[in-house]
C-alpha cells in the first residue's frame, strides 16, 4: 500500500498533467493566449484550492483532480477564468474596494466573456445558472466589465448574503491573494512589475485579435479596447482649458519694498519705483457647460460630471469672486439654462437637478443659443464652452468665436469624430464615477 507521501506525490503529478493538458487545449483553441498562458507558473500548495496572483497559478492537487473527474472541461474554463482576471487586471485592486462585491463583479465579467466565446472546450455545468443573472445585468449595463458590474451591484444595495449566493454560480478561483493573503514567500525576491507585465500582455492580445480575428467587434475585443484606451486626467484638462485674464495684483516677487519706502521718505510722496500692479492668472469669469440629455444619457453620470467640474473650477484661483456659469441641458433643442453665480446656487441646482430632454442629439442649437447670449451681453467675458456628450449628433459647420471642448462620455466602445476646431477628451463611466476604487 502506498504511503501518504507517495499518494501526495502521485496526486501532484496527475494534477500537474491535468493543468498542462488544459493549458495546451487553450493554446490550441485561442492562439492569442500564448503569452498569457506562458506567463503563469504552476505551483502546488495546500493553502489555496485554485488561485492566481498574476505570477503563479496556485493549485491544491486533490481539488484539481476532483474537478477534472466531475467534469472534463471545467479545468479549461477555470484556467481561462484566472487568465482573464489577469488580462483585465482585476487582481490589482485599491484599498477602498468592497471585496465581496468586487470579487463577484470580476467573476461575472470573466464568465460572461467566456460565454460570449461559445467555445466547446470552455463548456461547464455552471454556465446554465449564470445566463438569467447575466441577462438581467446586461439589460441595464451596456458593457459587462467588472467596474460596471461592481457599480450595478452597489446601486442595488444587494445584501452580503445574497452576494455570496450569487457568487456560487460564477465561482472558479479564490481571490485572497489579490489582497495580500497567503503571500508567496518566493515572490518577495522577484523584481518584476507584474501589473505592467499584464498591461503589455493585454495590449498584445488586443493587437493580435484586431489583426487576426474575424469578428473585430466581439465583446472580448471591445473590452480590451476599453481597458487599454489611454486614460486622461480631466482635472488637468480643465485647468488647461481655463483662460487667462488680467487681474489687479501686486507682484511680490518683482517688487522691492526697500526702494519703494526709501523714495517715500526722501521725496515725500514720490517712490523711486512703482509697484507692478498687474499679474496674469488663470481665471474663468463666464463659463458654459452644455449637457447632452439625449436618450443615451444617464442621470447619475451627468450629475457626477457636473459636480466634479464645479469642484475643480472652485479650487485654487480658477474662479472670480462672482462666477457666471450657465449649465445648459439640451438634446435637439435647449431644455434648460441654469445660471450659477455662487456656491449656494450650485448646491441648490445639484440637489434639485432633473434630466430634461431624452430626445435626439443636435449640437447646433446650443452654439446658436450661446451666440445669442453673447449678442445680448448676457455673456461678456466668455472664453469656454464644455459640451458633455456621447458625440453622436449634428455639429456646427463653422468654428465659434470661443474655445470649445467636447467631453466624450464613452458609454460604448468607439469614440465618434468631432470637428477639428474643437478640443476633445474621452472619459469612460469609470473615469467619471468610480475612479477605479483607489487604484492608480
mmCIF file of N, CA, C and O in Angstrom, residues 117-174:
data_model
loop_
_atom_site.group_PDB
_atom_site.id
_atom_site.type_symbol
_atom_site.label_atom_id
_atom_site.label_comp_id
_atom_site.label_asym_id
_atom_site.label_seq_id
_atom_site.Cartn_x
_atom_site.Cartn_y
_atom_site.Cartn_z
ATOM 1 N N UNK A 117 -17.571 33.671 -26.004
ATOM 2 C CA UNK A 117 -16.676 32.981 -26.930
ATOM 3 C C UNK A 117 -17.318 31.736 -27.532
ATOM 4 O O UNK A 117 -16.919 31.276 -28.611
ATOM 5 N N UNK A 118 -18.300 31.164 -26.822
ATOM 6 C CA UNK A 118 -19.061 29.989 -27.311
ATOM 7 C C UNK A 118 -18.134 28.851 -27.774
ATOM 8 O O UNK A 118 -18.333 28.249 -28.829
ATOM 9 N N UNK A 119 -17.111 28.559 -26.984
ATOM 10 C CA UNK A 119 -16.147 27.508 -27.328
ATOM 11 C C UNK A 119 -16.476 26.232 -26.564
ATOM 12 O O UNK A 119 -16.610 26.264 -25.334
ATOM 13 N N UNK A 120 -16.613 25.095 -27.258
ATOM 14 C CA UNK A 120 -16.916 23.820 -26.578
ATOM 15 C C UNK A 120 -15.908 23.453 -25.501
ATOM 16 O O UNK A 120 -16.274 22.839 -24.487
ATOM 17 N N UNK A 121 -14.649 23.838 -25.676
ATOM 18 C CA UNK A 121 -13.631 23.464 -24.687
ATOM 19 C C UNK A 121 -13.807 24.222 -23.373
ATOM 20 O O UNK A 121 -13.163 23.893 -22.373
ATOM 21 N N UNK A 122 -14.677 25.250 -23.363
ATOM 22 C CA UNK A 122 -14.934 26.019 -22.147
ATOM 23 C C UNK A 122 -16.291 25.677 -21.524
ATOM 24 O O UNK A 122 -16.729 26.356 -20.594
ATOM 25 N N UNK A 123 -16.913 24.635 -22.012
ATOM 26 C CA UNK A 123 -18.231 24.258 -21.501
ATOM 27 C C UNK A 123 -18.138 23.799 -20.049
ATOM 28 O O UNK A 123 -17.173 23.160 -19.640
ATOM 29 N N UNK A 124 -19.157 24.155 -19.269
ATOM 30 C CA UNK A 124 -19.223 23.729 -17.864
ATOM 31 C C UNK A 124 -20.673 23.825 -17.408
ATOM 32 O O UNK A 124 -21.437 24.660 -17.900
ATOM 33 N N UNK A 125 -21.027 22.953 -16.460
ATOM 34 C CA UNK A 125 -22.409 22.925 -15.978
ATOM 35 C C UNK A 125 -22.826 24.246 -15.351
ATOM 36 O O UNK A 125 -23.994 24.624 -15.414
ATOM 37 N N UNK A 126 -21.877 24.976 -14.763
ATOM 38 C CA UNK A 126 -22.252 26.207 -14.067
ATOM 39 C C UNK A 126 -22.769 27.297 -15.004
ATOM 40 O O UNK A 126 -23.394 28.246 -14.562
ATOM 41 N N UNK A 127 -22.477 27.162 -16.297
ATOM 42 C CA UNK A 127 -22.917 28.186 -17.259
ATOM 43 C C UNK A 127 -24.429 28.366 -17.243
ATOM 44 O O UNK A 127 -24.936 29.486 -17.396
ATOM 45 N N UNK A 128 -25.144 27.260 -17.064
ATOM 46 C CA UNK A 128 -26.616 27.333 -17.121
ATOM 47 C C UNK A 128 -27.188 28.223 -16.032
ATOM 48 O O UNK A 128 -28.161 28.927 -16.237
ATOM 49 N N UNK A 129 -26.568 28.194 -14.848
ATOM 50 C CA UNK A 129 -27.056 29.018 -13.748
ATOM 51 C C UNK A 129 -26.678 30.480 -13.865
ATOM 52 O O UNK A 129 -27.156 31.316 -13.090
ATOM 53 N N UNK A 130 -25.814 30.798 -14.833
ATOM 54 C CA UNK A 130 -25.350 32.177 -14.992
ATOM 55 C C UNK A 130 -26.217 32.991 -15.949
ATOM 56 O O UNK A 130 -26.294 34.217 -15.824
ATOM 57 N N UNK A 131 -26.842 32.346 -16.905
ATOM 58 C CA UNK A 131 -27.444 33.052 -18.037
ATOM 59 C C UNK A 131 -28.503 34.059 -17.619
ATOM 60 O O UNK A 131 -28.510 35.208 -18.072
ATOM 61 N N UNK A 132 -29.432 33.644 -16.755
ATOM 62 C CA UNK A 132 -30.518 34.547 -16.352
ATOM 63 C C UNK A 132 -29.969 35.748 -15.585
ATOM 64 O O UNK A 132 -30.428 36.886 -15.786
ATOM 65 N N UNK A 133 -28.973 35.506 -14.733
ATOM 66 C CA UNK A 133 -28.385 36.609 -13.950
ATOM 67 C C UNK A 133 -27.692 37.604 -14.876
ATOM 68 O O UNK A 133 -27.878 38.826 -14.769
ATOM 69 N N UNK A 134 -26.893 37.094 -15.815
ATOM 70 C CA UNK A 134 -26.170 37.964 -16.739
ATOM 71 C C UNK A 134 -27.120 38.722 -17.663
ATOM 72 O O UNK A 134 -26.871 39.883 -18.006
ATOM 73 N N UNK A 135 -28.207 38.078 -18.061
ATOM 74 C CA UNK A 135 -29.195 38.759 -18.903
ATOM 75 C C UNK A 135 -29.814 39.944 -18.168
ATOM 76 O O UNK A 135 -30.070 41.003 -18.754
ATOM 77 N N UNK A 136 -30.059 39.767 -16.879
ATOM 78 C CA UNK A 136 -30.618 40.868 -16.076
ATOM 79 C C UNK A 136 -29.654 42.041 -16.019
ATOM 80 O O UNK A 136 -30.040 43.198 -16.194
ATOM 81 N N UNK A 137 -28.374 41.754 -15.774
ATOM 82 C CA UNK A 137 -27.375 42.826 -15.712
ATOM 83 C C UNK A 137 -27.212 43.482 -17.075
ATOM 84 O O UNK A 137 -27.163 44.709 -17.198
ATOM 85 N N UNK A 138 -27.157 42.664 -18.124
ATOM 86 C CA UNK A 138 -26.938 43.184 -19.482
ATOM 87 C C UNK A 138 -28.077 44.089 -19.939
ATOM 88 O O UNK A 138 -27.866 44.985 -20.749
ATOM 89 N N UNK A 139 -29.262 43.881 -19.420
ATOM 90 C CA UNK A 139 -30.392 44.735 -19.806
ATOM 91 C C UNK A 139 -30.231 46.166 -19.298
ATOM 92 O O UNK A 139 -30.876 47.084 -19.804
ATOM 93 N N UNK A 140 -29.345 46.366 -18.310
ATOM 94 C CA UNK A 140 -29.146 47.693 -17.738
ATOM 95 C C UNK A 140 -27.717 48.198 -17.871
ATOM 96 O O UNK A 140 -27.451 49.393 -17.671
ATOM 97 N N UNK A 141 -26.784 47.316 -18.202
ATOM 98 C CA UNK A 141 -25.366 47.687 -18.315
ATOM 99 C C UNK A 141 -24.900 47.312 -19.714
ATOM 100 O O UNK A 141 -24.960 46.139 -20.092
ATOM 101 N N UNK A 142 -24.444 48.318 -20.475
ATOM 102 C CA UNK A 142 -24.142 48.065 -21.889
ATOM 103 C C UNK A 142 -22.904 47.202 -22.081
ATOM 104 O O UNK A 142 -22.804 46.459 -23.043
ATOM 105 N N UNK A 143 -21.946 47.286 -21.195
ATOM 106 C CA UNK A 143 -20.691 46.554 -21.334
ATOM 107 C C UNK A 143 -20.371 45.888 -20.003
ATOM 108 O O UNK A 143 -20.234 46.562 -18.986
ATOM 109 N N UNK A 144 -20.267 44.567 -20.014
ATOM 110 C CA UNK A 144 -20.124 43.833 -18.755
ATOM 111 C C UNK A 144 -18.663 43.777 -18.311
ATOM 112 O O UNK A 144 -18.034 42.713 -18.265
ATOM 113 N N UNK A 145 -18.132 44.938 -17.958
ATOM 114 C CA UNK A 145 -16.812 44.992 -17.326
ATOM 115 C C UNK A 145 -17.005 44.842 -15.818
ATOM 116 O O UNK A 145 -18.098 45.086 -15.287
ATOM 117 N N UNK A 146 -15.930 44.483 -15.133
ATOM 118 C CA UNK A 146 -16.021 44.322 -13.683
ATOM 119 C C UNK A 146 -16.420 45.630 -13.012
ATOM 120 O O UNK A 146 -17.210 45.633 -12.068
ATOM 121 N N UNK A 147 -15.878 46.752 -13.510
ATOM 122 C CA UNK A 147 -16.174 48.047 -12.898
ATOM 123 C C UNK A 147 -17.649 48.398 -13.007
ATOM 124 O O UNK A 147 -18.263 48.894 -12.057
ATOM 125 N N UNK A 148 -18.223 48.145 -14.152
ATOM 126 C CA UNK A 148 -19.641 48.491 -14.344
ATOM 127 C C UNK A 148 -20.562 47.545 -13.568
ATOM 128 O O UNK A 148 -21.586 47.971 -13.037
ATOM 129 N N UNK A 149 -20.198 46.280 -13.534
ATOM 130 C CA UNK A 149 -20.997 45.331 -12.752
ATOM 131 C C UNK A 149 -20.899 45.680 -11.268
ATOM 132 O O UNK A 149 -21.893 45.618 -10.530
ATOM 133 N N UNK A 150 -19.711 46.047 -10.826
ATOM 134 C CA UNK A 150 -19.488 46.447 -9.431
ATOM 135 C C UNK A 150 -20.418 47.600 -9.058
ATOM 136 O O UNK A 150 -21.044 47.603 -8.003
ATOM 137 N N UNK A 151 -20.492 48.592 -9.930
ATOM 138 C CA UNK A 151 -21.364 49.732 -9.671
ATOM 139 C C UNK A 151 -22.832 49.306 -9.685
ATOM 140 O O UNK A 151 -23.631 49.732 -8.849
ATOM 141 N N UNK A 152 -23.191 48.452 -10.637
ATOM 142 C CA UNK A 152 -24.576 47.968 -10.736
ATOM 143 C C UNK A 152 -24.985 47.245 -9.457
ATOM 144 O O UNK A 152 -26.070 47.465 -8.930
ATOM 145 N N UNK A 153 -24.105 46.405 -8.948
ATOM 146 C CA UNK A 153 -24.396 45.687 -7.702
ATOM 147 C C UNK A 153 -24.535 46.658 -6.533
ATOM 148 O O UNK A 153 -25.400 46.500 -5.670
ATOM 149 N N UNK A 154 -23.676 47.680 -6.520
ATOM 150 C CA UNK A 154 -23.729 48.658 -5.443
ATOM 151 C C UNK A 154 -24.985 49.510 -5.489
ATOM 152 O O UNK A 154 -25.563 49.839 -4.444
ATOM 153 N N UNK A 155 -25.395 49.892 -6.695
ATOM 154 C CA UNK A 155 -26.600 50.716 -6.837
ATOM 155 C C UNK A 155 -27.832 50.008 -6.279
ATOM 156 O O UNK A 155 -28.764 50.659 -5.800
ATOM 157 N N UNK A 156 -27.835 48.677 -6.366
ATOM 158 C CA UNK A 156 -28.998 47.921 -5.900
ATOM 159 C C UNK A 156 -28.887 47.541 -4.425
ATOM 160 O O UNK A 156 -29.809 46.941 -3.867
ATOM 161 N N UNK A 157 -27.777 47.904 -3.803
ATOM 162 C CA UNK A 157 -27.582 47.664 -2.367
ATOM 163 C C UNK A 157 -27.950 46.225 -1.991
ATOM 164 O O UNK A 157 -28.709 45.969 -1.055
ATOM 165 N N UNK A 158 -27.397 45.289 -2.743
ATOM 166 C CA UNK A 158 -27.684 43.876 -2.519
ATOM 167 C C UNK A 158 -27.022 43.419 -1.220
ATOM 168 O O UNK A 158 -25.829 43.660 -1.006
ATOM 169 N N UNK A 159 -27.744 42.759 -0.329
ATOM 170 C CA UNK A 159 -27.176 42.308 0.953
ATOM 171 C C UNK A 159 -26.021 41.333 0.751
ATOM 172 O O UNK A 159 -25.948 40.627 -0.263
ATOM 173 N N UNK A 160 -25.120 41.273 1.727
ATOM 174 C CA UNK A 160 -23.945 40.411 1.634
ATOM 175 C C UNK A 160 -24.321 38.949 1.412
ATOM 176 O O UNK A 160 -23.698 38.241 0.625
ATOM 177 N N UNK A 161 -25.342 38.490 2.120
ATOM 178 C CA UNK A 161 -25.749 37.087 1.997
ATOM 179 C C UNK A 161 -26.156 36.757 0.566
ATOM 180 O O UNK A 161 -25.805 35.700 0.030
ATOM 181 N N UNK A 162 -26.859 37.687 -0.080
ATOM 182 C CA UNK A 162 -27.291 37.459 -1.461
ATOM 183 C C UNK A 162 -26.097 37.527 -2.417
ATOM 184 O O UNK A 162 -26.039 36.778 -3.403
ATOM 185 N N UNK A 163 -25.131 38.411 -2.144
ATOM 186 C CA UNK A 163 -23.927 38.482 -2.976
ATOM 187 C C UNK A 163 -23.155 37.167 -2.918
ATOM 188 O O UNK A 163 -22.656 36.680 -3.940
ATOM 189 N N UNK A 164 -23.073 36.586 -1.707
ATOM 190 C CA UNK A 164 -22.369 35.306 -1.561
ATOM 191 C C UNK A 164 -23.087 34.200 -2.330
ATOM 192 O O UNK A 164 -22.451 33.333 -2.946
ATOM 193 N N UNK A 165 -24.400 34.226 -2.287
ATOM 194 C CA UNK A 165 -25.176 33.236 -3.038
ATOM 195 C C UNK A 165 -24.976 33.374 -4.530
ATOM 196 O O UNK A 165 -24.797 32.387 -5.248
ATOM 197 N N UNK A 166 -24.986 34.628 -5.006
ATOM 198 C CA UNK A 166 -24.795 34.879 -6.428
ATOM 199 C C UNK A 166 -23.433 34.393 -6.898
ATOM 200 O O UNK A 166 -23.297 33.853 -8.004
ATOM 201 N N UNK A 167 -22.437 34.545 -6.059
ATOM 202 C CA UNK A 167 -21.085 34.206 -6.486
ATOM 203 C C UNK A 167 -20.916 32.703 -6.720
ATOM 204 O O UNK A 167 -20.050 32.284 -7.506
ATOM 205 N N UNK A 168 -21.722 31.898 -6.080
ATOM 206 C CA UNK A 168 -21.612 30.452 -6.259
ATOM 207 C C UNK A 168 -21.781 30.048 -7.717
ATOM 208 O O UNK A 168 -21.158 29.089 -8.187
ATOM 209 N N UNK A 169 -22.628 30.780 -8.454
ATOM 210 C CA UNK A 169 -22.870 30.455 -9.858
ATOM 211 C C UNK A 169 -21.697 30.835 -10.751
ATOM 212 O O UNK A 169 -21.604 30.378 -11.893
ATOM 213 N N UNK A 170 -20.790 31.683 -10.248
ATOM 214 C CA UNK A 170 -19.685 32.191 -11.069
ATOM 215 C C UNK A 170 -18.316 31.818 -10.522
ATOM 216 O O UNK A 170 -17.303 32.158 -11.113
ATOM 217 N N UNK A 171 -18.283 31.081 -9.426
ATOM 218 C CA UNK A 171 -17.026 30.813 -8.731
ATOM 219 C C UNK A 171 -16.124 29.869 -9.518
ATOM 220 O O UNK A 171 -16.558 28.844 -10.032
ATOM 221 N N UNK A 172 -14.835 30.243 -9.601
ATOM 222 C CA UNK A 172 -13.839 29.363 -10.204
ATOM 223 C C UNK A 172 -12.535 29.381 -9.427
ATOM 224 O O UNK A 172 -11.785 28.406 -9.455
ATOM 225 N N UNK A 173 -12.250 30.499 -8.755
ATOM 226 C CA UNK A 173 -10.959 30.627 -8.069
ATOM 227 C C UNK A 173 -11.109 31.477 -6.818
ATOM 228 O O UNK A 173 -12.076 32.217 -6.657
ATOM 229 N N UNK A 174 -10.131 31.357 -5.937
ATOM 230 C CA UNK A 174 -10.105 32.157 -4.717
ATOM 231 C C UNK A 174 -9.338 33.460 -4.975
ATOM 232 O O UNK A 174 -8.356 33.462 -5.722
#
